PDB file of C-alpha atoms in Angstrom:
ATOM      1  CA  UNK A  74     102.482  24.801 123.908  1.00 52.00           C
ATOM      2  CA  UNK A  75     103.109  27.862 126.052  1.00 50.00           C
ATOM      3  CA  UNK A  76     103.133  27.249 129.781  1.00 52.00           C
ATOM      4  CA  UNK A  77     101.101  29.585 132.049  1.00 54.00           C
ATOM      5  CA  UNK A  78     104.218  30.672 133.974  1.00 54.00           C
ATOM      6  CA  UNK A  79     105.909  31.682 130.710  1.00 50.00           C
ATOM      7  CA  UNK A  80     102.854  33.729 129.649  1.00 50.00           C
ATOM      8  CA  UNK A  81     102.801  35.464 133.033  1.00 52.00           C
ATOM      9  CA  UNK A  82     106.551  36.194 132.867  1.00 50.00           C
ATOM     10  CA  UNK A  83     106.208  37.599 129.340  1.00 53.00           C
ATOM     11  CA  UNK A  84     103.247  39.769 130.359  1.00 49.00           C
ATOM     12  CA  UNK A  85     105.200  41.045 133.364  1.00 47.00           C
ATOM     13  CA  UNK A  86     108.213  41.870 131.150  1.00 45.00           C
ATOM     14  CA  UNK A  87     105.997  43.809 128.719  1.00 43.00           C
ATOM     15  CA  UNK A  88     104.324  45.632 131.608  1.00 43.00           C
ATOM     16  CA  UNK A  89     107.700  46.669 133.064  1.00 43.00           C
ATOM     17  CA  UNK A  90     108.922  47.815 129.636  1.00 43.00           C
ATOM     18  CA  UNK A  91     105.950  50.190 129.504  1.00 41.00           C
ATOM     19  CA  UNK A  92     106.160  51.479 133.075  1.00 40.00           C
ATOM     20  CA  UNK A  93     109.932  51.978 133.471  1.00 38.00           C
ATOM     21  CA  UNK A  94     110.364  54.486 130.599  1.00 38.00           C
ATOM     22  CA  UNK A  95     107.614  56.705 132.037  1.00 36.00           C
ATOM     23  CA  UNK A  96     109.371  56.728 135.423  1.00 35.00           C
ATOM     24  CA  UNK A  97     112.746  57.432 133.810  1.00 40.00           C
ATOM     25  CA  UNK A  98     111.298  60.499 132.075  1.00 46.00           C
ATOM     26  CA  UNK A  99     110.091  62.054 135.331  1.00 47.00           C
ATOM     27  CA  UNK A 100     111.968  65.351 135.030  1.00 84.00           C
ATOM     28  CA  UNK A 101     110.870  68.929 135.706  1.00 95.00           C
ATOM     29  CA  UNK A 102     107.378  68.875 134.181  1.00 97.00           C
ATOM     30  CA  UNK A 103     104.536  71.399 134.095  1.00 98.00           C
ATOM     31  CA  UNK A 104     100.967  70.063 134.312  1.00 98.00           C
ATOM     32  CA  UNK A 105      98.474  70.107 132.707  1.00 97.00           C
ATOM     33  CA  UNK A 106      99.974  69.093 129.371  1.00 97.00           C
ATOM     34  CA  UNK A 107      97.075  70.705 127.492  1.00 97.00           C
ATOM     35  CA  UNK A 108      94.689  73.605 128.081  1.00 97.00           C
ATOM     36  CA  UNK A 109      92.416  75.975 126.179  1.00 97.00           C
ATOM     37  CA  UNK A 110      93.102  79.439 124.740  1.00 97.00           C
ATOM     38  CA  UNK A 111      92.357  82.338 127.102  1.00 97.00           C
ATOM     39  CA  UNK A 112      91.643  80.065 130.091  1.00 97.00           C
ATOM     40  CA  UNK A 113      92.640  80.833 133.666  1.00 97.00           C
ATOM     41  CA  UNK A 114      94.625  77.670 134.390  1.00 98.00           C
ATOM     42  CA  UNK A 115      96.182  76.279 137.545  1.00 98.00           C
ATOM     43  CA  UNK A 116      99.587  74.967 136.525  1.00 98.00           C
ATOM     44  CA  UNK A 117     101.890  72.850 138.660  1.00 98.00           C
ATOM     45  CA  UNK A 118     105.639  72.500 138.152  1.00 98.00           C
ATOM     46  CA  UNK A 119     106.640  69.049 139.461  1.00 98.00           C
ATOM     47  CA  UNK A 120     110.343  68.578 140.188  1.00 98.00           C
ATOM     48  CA  UNK A 121     111.795  65.254 141.389  1.00 97.00           C
ATOM     49  CA  UNK A 122     115.251  64.992 142.948  1.00 96.00           C
ATOM     50  CA  UNK A 123     117.226  62.658 140.671  1.00 91.00           C
ATOM     51  CA  UNK A 124     120.563  62.894 142.531  1.00 94.00           C
ATOM     52  CA  UNK A 125     122.015  61.680 145.838  1.00 96.00           C
ATOM     53  CA  UNK A 126     122.293  65.262 147.122  1.00 97.00           C
ATOM     54  CA  UNK A 127     119.423  67.684 147.819  1.00 97.00           C
ATOM     55  CA  UNK A 128     117.961  70.061 145.246  1.00 97.00           C
ATOM     56  CA  UNK A 129     118.299  73.583 146.656  1.00 98.00           C
ATOM     57  CA  UNK A 130     116.958  75.848 143.890  1.00 98.00           C
ATOM     58  CA  UNK A 131     114.365  75.613 141.105  1.00 98.00           C
ATOM     59  CA  UNK A 132     113.932  78.348 138.504  1.00 98.00           C
ATOM     60  CA  UNK A 133     111.337  78.552 135.732  1.00 98.00           C
ATOM     61  CA  UNK A 134     110.972  81.076 132.914  1.00 98.00           C
ATOM     62  CA  UNK A 135     107.411  81.649 131.729  1.00 98.00           C
ATOM     63  CA  UNK A 136     106.517  81.588 128.021  1.00 97.00           C
ATOM     64  CA  UNK A 137     105.746  84.831 126.197  1.00 93.00           C
ATOM     65  CA  UNK A 138     102.009  85.386 125.869  1.00 95.00           C
ATOM     66  CA  UNK A 139     101.241  83.734 129.218  1.00 97.00           C
ATOM     67  CA  UNK A 140     100.162  86.034 132.067  1.00 98.00           C
ATOM     68  CA  UNK A 141     100.994  84.615 135.503  1.00 98.00           C
ATOM     69  CA  UNK A 142      98.619  86.061 138.111  1.00 98.00           C
ATOM     70  CA  UNK A 143      99.379  84.200 141.366  1.00 98.00           C
ATOM     71  CA  UNK A 144     101.464  81.552 143.128  1.00 98.00           C
ATOM     72  CA  UNK A 145     100.630  78.934 145.721  1.00 97.00           C
ATOM     73  CA  UNK A 146     102.676  78.634 148.897  1.00 97.00           C
ATOM     74  CA  UNK A 147     104.955  75.615 149.214  1.00 98.00           C
ATOM     75  CA  UNK A 148     105.982  74.670 152.744  1.00 97.00           C
ATOM     76  CA  UNK A 149     109.737  74.915 153.252  1.00 97.00           C
ATOM     77  CA  UNK A 150     110.365  76.864 150.034  1.00 98.00           C
ATOM     78  CA  UNK A 151     110.938  80.594 149.541  1.00 98.00           C
ATOM     79  CA  UNK A 152     109.576  82.207 146.356  1.00 98.00           C
ATOM     80  CA  UNK A 153     111.216  85.028 144.397  1.00 98.00           C
ATOM     81  CA  UNK A 154     109.112  86.381 141.514  1.00 98.00           C
ATOM     82  CA  UNK A 155     111.113  87.522 138.464  1.00 98.00           C
ATOM     83  CA  UNK A 156     109.754  90.563 136.589  1.00 98.00           C
ATOM     84  CA  UNK A 157     110.753  92.460 133.459  1.00 97.00           C
ATOM     85  CA  UNK A 158     111.088  96.258 133.233  1.00 97.00           C
ATOM     86  CA  UNK A 159     107.309  96.564 132.664  1.00 96.00           C
ATOM     87  CA  UNK A 160     106.759  94.586 135.925  1.00 96.00           C
ATOM     88  CA  UNK A 161     105.318  91.616 134.021  1.00 97.00           C
ATOM     89  CA  UNK A 162     106.001  88.249 135.721  1.00 98.00           C
ATOM     90  CA  UNK A 163     108.552  86.427 133.543  1.00 98.00           C
ATOM     91  CA  UNK A 164     109.783  83.725 135.907  1.00 98.00           C
ATOM     92  CA  UNK A 165     110.071  82.413 139.430  1.00 98.00           C
ATOM     93  CA  UNK A 166     112.810  81.049 141.673  1.00 98.00           C
ATOM     94  CA  UNK A 167     112.110  78.738 144.604  1.00 98.00           C
ATOM     95  CA  UNK A 168     114.833  78.014 147.180  1.00 98.00           C
ATOM     96  CA  UNK A 169     114.602  75.289 149.790  1.00 98.00           C
ATOM     97  CA  UNK A 170     115.751  71.715 150.368  1.00 98.00           C
ATOM     98  CA  UNK A 171     114.467  68.718 148.415  1.00 97.00           C
ATOM     99  CA  UNK A 172     116.083  65.470 149.646  1.00 97.00           C
ATOM    100  CA  UNK A 173     116.937  62.579 147.318  1.00 95.00           C
ATOM    101  CA  UNK A 174     114.071  60.311 146.269  1.00 95.00           C
ATOM    102  CA  UNK A 175     111.513  63.086 146.829  1.00 96.00           C
ATOM    103  CA  UNK A 176     109.614  65.505 144.604  1.00 97.00           C
ATOM    104  CA  UNK A 177     108.034  68.914 145.102  1.00 98.00           C
ATOM    105  CA  UNK A 178     105.203  70.693 143.285  1.00 98.00           C
ATOM    106  CA  UNK A 179     105.085  74.454 142.734  1.00 98.00           C
ATOM    107  CA  UNK A 180     101.549  75.688 141.843  1.00 98.00           C
ATOM    108  CA  UNK A 181     100.758  78.900 139.982  1.00 98.00           C
ATOM    109  CA  UNK A 182      97.777  80.359 138.127  1.00 98.00           C
ATOM    110  CA  UNK A 183      98.107  81.951 134.702  1.00 98.00           C
ATOM    111  CA  UNK A 184      95.969  83.267 131.865  1.00 98.00           C
ATOM    112  CA  UNK A 185      96.688  81.373 128.649  1.00 98.00           C
ATOM    113  CA  UNK A 186      97.375  83.105 125.325  1.00 97.00           C
ATOM    114  CA  UNK A 187      94.195  83.715 123.286  1.00 97.00           C
ATOM    115  CA  UNK A 188      95.427  81.718 120.296  1.00 96.00           C
ATOM    116  CA  UNK A 189      96.366  78.051 119.934  1.00 96.00           C
ATOM    117  CA  UNK A 190     100.057  77.517 120.560  1.00 97.00           C
ATOM    118  CA  UNK A 191     102.591  75.385 122.374  1.00 96.00           C
ATOM    119  CA  UNK A 192     104.085  76.734 125.597  1.00 97.00           C
ATOM    120  CA  UNK A 193     107.634  75.701 126.520  1.00 97.00           C
ATOM    121  CA  UNK A 194     108.636  75.841 130.193  1.00 98.00           C
ATOM    122  CA  UNK A 195     112.452  76.201 130.514  1.00 98.00           C
ATOM    123  CA  UNK A 196     113.358  75.100 134.033  1.00 98.00           C
ATOM    124  CA  UNK A 197     116.676  75.066 135.903  1.00 98.00           C
ATOM    125  CA  UNK A 198     117.333  72.733 138.838  1.00 97.00           C
ATOM    126  CA  UNK A 199     120.317  73.366 141.124  1.00 97.00           C
ATOM    127  CA  UNK A 200     121.657  70.719 143.489  1.00 97.00           C
ATOM    128  CA  UNK A 201     123.664  71.122 146.688  1.00 97.00           C
ATOM    129  CA  UNK A 202     127.274  71.596 145.604  1.00 96.00           C
ATOM    130  CA  UNK A 203     126.322  73.771 142.617  1.00 96.00           C
ATOM    131  CA  UNK A 204     125.424  71.266 139.861  1.00 96.00           C
ATOM    132  CA  UNK A 205     122.779  72.885 137.642  1.00 97.00           C
ATOM    133  CA  UNK A 206     120.583  70.885 135.274  1.00 96.00           C
ATOM    134  CA  UNK A 207     118.879  72.867 132.514  1.00 96.00           C
ATOM    135  CA  UNK A 208     115.543  71.354 131.443  1.00 96.00           C
ATOM    136  CA  UNK A 209     115.480  73.517 128.316  1.00 96.00           C
ATOM    137  CA  UNK A 210     115.964  71.351 125.223  1.00 94.00           C
ATOM    138  CA  UNK A 211     113.181  71.628 122.617  1.00 92.00           C
ATOM    139  CA  UNK A 212     114.006  68.013 121.603  1.00 91.00           C
ATOM    140  CA  UNK A 213     111.666  65.734 123.580  1.00 88.00           C
ATOM    141  CA  UNK A 214     114.107  62.823 123.097  1.00 90.00           C
ATOM    142  CA  UNK A 215     116.854  64.823 124.831  1.00 90.00           C
ATOM    143  CA  UNK A 216     118.131  63.910 128.295  1.00 93.00           C
ATOM    144  CA  UNK A 217     117.033  67.380 129.466  1.00 93.00           C
ATOM    145  CA  UNK A 218     113.827  68.246 127.582  1.00 95.00           C
ATOM    146  CA  UNK A 219     111.789  71.334 128.363  1.00 95.00           C
ATOM    147  CA  UNK A 220     108.247  70.557 129.434  1.00 96.00           C
ATOM    148  CA  UNK A 221     105.554  71.779 127.033  1.00 96.00           C
ATOM    149  CA  UNK A 222     101.832  72.484 127.199  1.00 97.00           C
ATOM    150  CA  UNK A 223      99.578  72.530 124.144  1.00 97.00           C
ATOM    151  CA  UNK A 224      97.065  75.368 124.053  1.00 97.00           C
ATOM    152  CA  UNK A 225      94.224  74.396 121.715  1.00 96.00           C
ATOM    153  CA  UNK A 226      90.446  74.491 121.432  1.00 89.00           C
ATOM    154  CA  UNK A 227      88.491  71.786 123.258  1.00 70.00           C
ATOM    155  CA  UNK A 228      87.739  69.869 120.041  1.00 49.00           C
ATOM    156  CA  UNK A 229      91.436  69.480 119.239  1.00 41.00           C
ATOM    157  CA  UNK A 230      92.286  68.717 122.848  1.00 41.00           C
ATOM    158  CA  UNK A 231      89.785  65.853 123.093  1.00 43.00           C
ATOM    159  CA  UNK A 232      91.172  64.024 120.051  1.00 46.00           C
ATOM    160  CA  UNK A 233      94.592  63.432 121.587  1.00 52.00           C
ATOM    161  CA  UNK A 234      95.352  60.815 124.217  1.00 56.00           C
ATOM    162  CA  UNK A 235      97.400  61.869 127.203  1.00 60.00           C
ATOM    163  CA  UNK A 236     100.496  59.872 128.139  1.00 64.00           C
ATOM    164  CA  UNK A 237      99.183  58.269 131.358  1.00 68.00           C
ATOM    165  CA  UNK A 238      95.804  57.301 129.853  1.00 68.00           C
ATOM    166  CA  UNK A 239      97.544  55.809 126.814  1.00 68.00           C
ATOM    167  CA  UNK A 240      99.860  53.696 128.989  1.00 69.00           C
ATOM    168  CA  UNK A 241      96.970  52.528 131.154  1.00 70.00           C
ATOM    169  CA  UNK A 242      95.004  51.553 128.034  1.00 72.00           C
ATOM    170  CA  UNK A 243      97.944  49.552 126.667  1.00 70.00           C
ATOM    171  CA  UNK A 244      98.467  47.826 130.023  1.00 78.00           C
ATOM    172  CA  UNK A 245      94.760  46.944 130.256  1.00 75.00           C
ATOM    173  CA  UNK A 246      94.843  45.562 126.712  1.00 75.00           C
ATOM    174  CA  UNK A 247      97.917  43.437 127.453  1.00 74.00           C
ATOM    175  CA  UNK A 248      96.433  42.077 130.679  1.00 74.00           C
ATOM    176  CA  UNK A 249      93.190  41.244 128.855  1.00 72.00           C
ATOM    177  CA  UNK A 250      95.071  39.436 126.072  1.00 72.00           C
ATOM    178  CA  UNK A 251      97.110  37.533 128.659  1.00 74.00           C
ATOM    179  CA  UNK A 252      93.947  36.441 130.464  1.00 70.00           C
ATOM    180  CA  UNK A 253      92.411  35.358 127.151  1.00 68.00           C
ATOM    181  CA  UNK A 254      95.537  33.369 126.300  1.00 68.00           C
ATOM    182  CA  UNK A 255      95.457  31.593 129.665  1.00 70.00           C
ATOM    183  CA  UNK A 256      91.714  30.873 129.346  1.00 68.00           C
ATOM    184  CA  UNK A 257      92.084  29.433 125.825  1.00 71.00           C
ATOM    185  CA  UNK A 258      95.157  27.297 126.465  1.00 72.00           C
ATOM    186  CA  UNK A 259      94.682  23.571 125.843  1.00 75.00           C
ATOM    187  CA  UNK A 260      93.851  21.592 128.951  1.00 71.00           C
ATOM    188  CA  UNK A 261      95.607  18.339 129.631  1.00 68.00           C
ATOM    189  CA  UNK A 262      93.390  15.461 130.645  1.00 64.00           C
ATOM    190  CA  UNK A 263      94.657  13.155 133.402  1.00 62.00           C
ATOM    191  CA  UNK A 264      94.331   9.474 132.703  1.00 66.00           C
ATOM    192  CA  UNK A 265      91.861   7.682 134.919  1.00 65.00           C
ATOM    193  CA  UNK A 266      93.120   4.814 136.998  1.00 57.00           C
TER     194      UNK A 266
END
């Protein structure tokens, strides 16, 4: 017989096992994670400060085939647009101060490539004191993976589940199964005096 407190503790442990990895992977990430070919898309680079000292500089290099057309202002941050010899926007550098336990979002609008592809977003985060973390690894299991966005037609896009919706679905399923287990547990009958 499983006691209700044990079921609740197990459900809580499973819930934490699902939530904690998603928080631990909160590095420099570009959203959305998927878009359509040729679309004008608002992208947002989200950068959390994962150290005890402030982040002072964030640099991103834009993928080939993407045409960046504008940037949003971010209070407290100065933007430098990086261009190639043909004056095409190839990257951006933001300088400012991001304290520990905070995050910042840098918005920009771009025109996606016309064909289906995967866009990698190499990003460099510099902390006060000079430490530089390169979010550039193509290996998603790496400690410093580059964020990626899938460019595909709407039909392909709709068949894949996004990370947050998948986790929420799993959590809802686990909570439902836990509630079912509690509801179906055998009841003990107290003897009458």
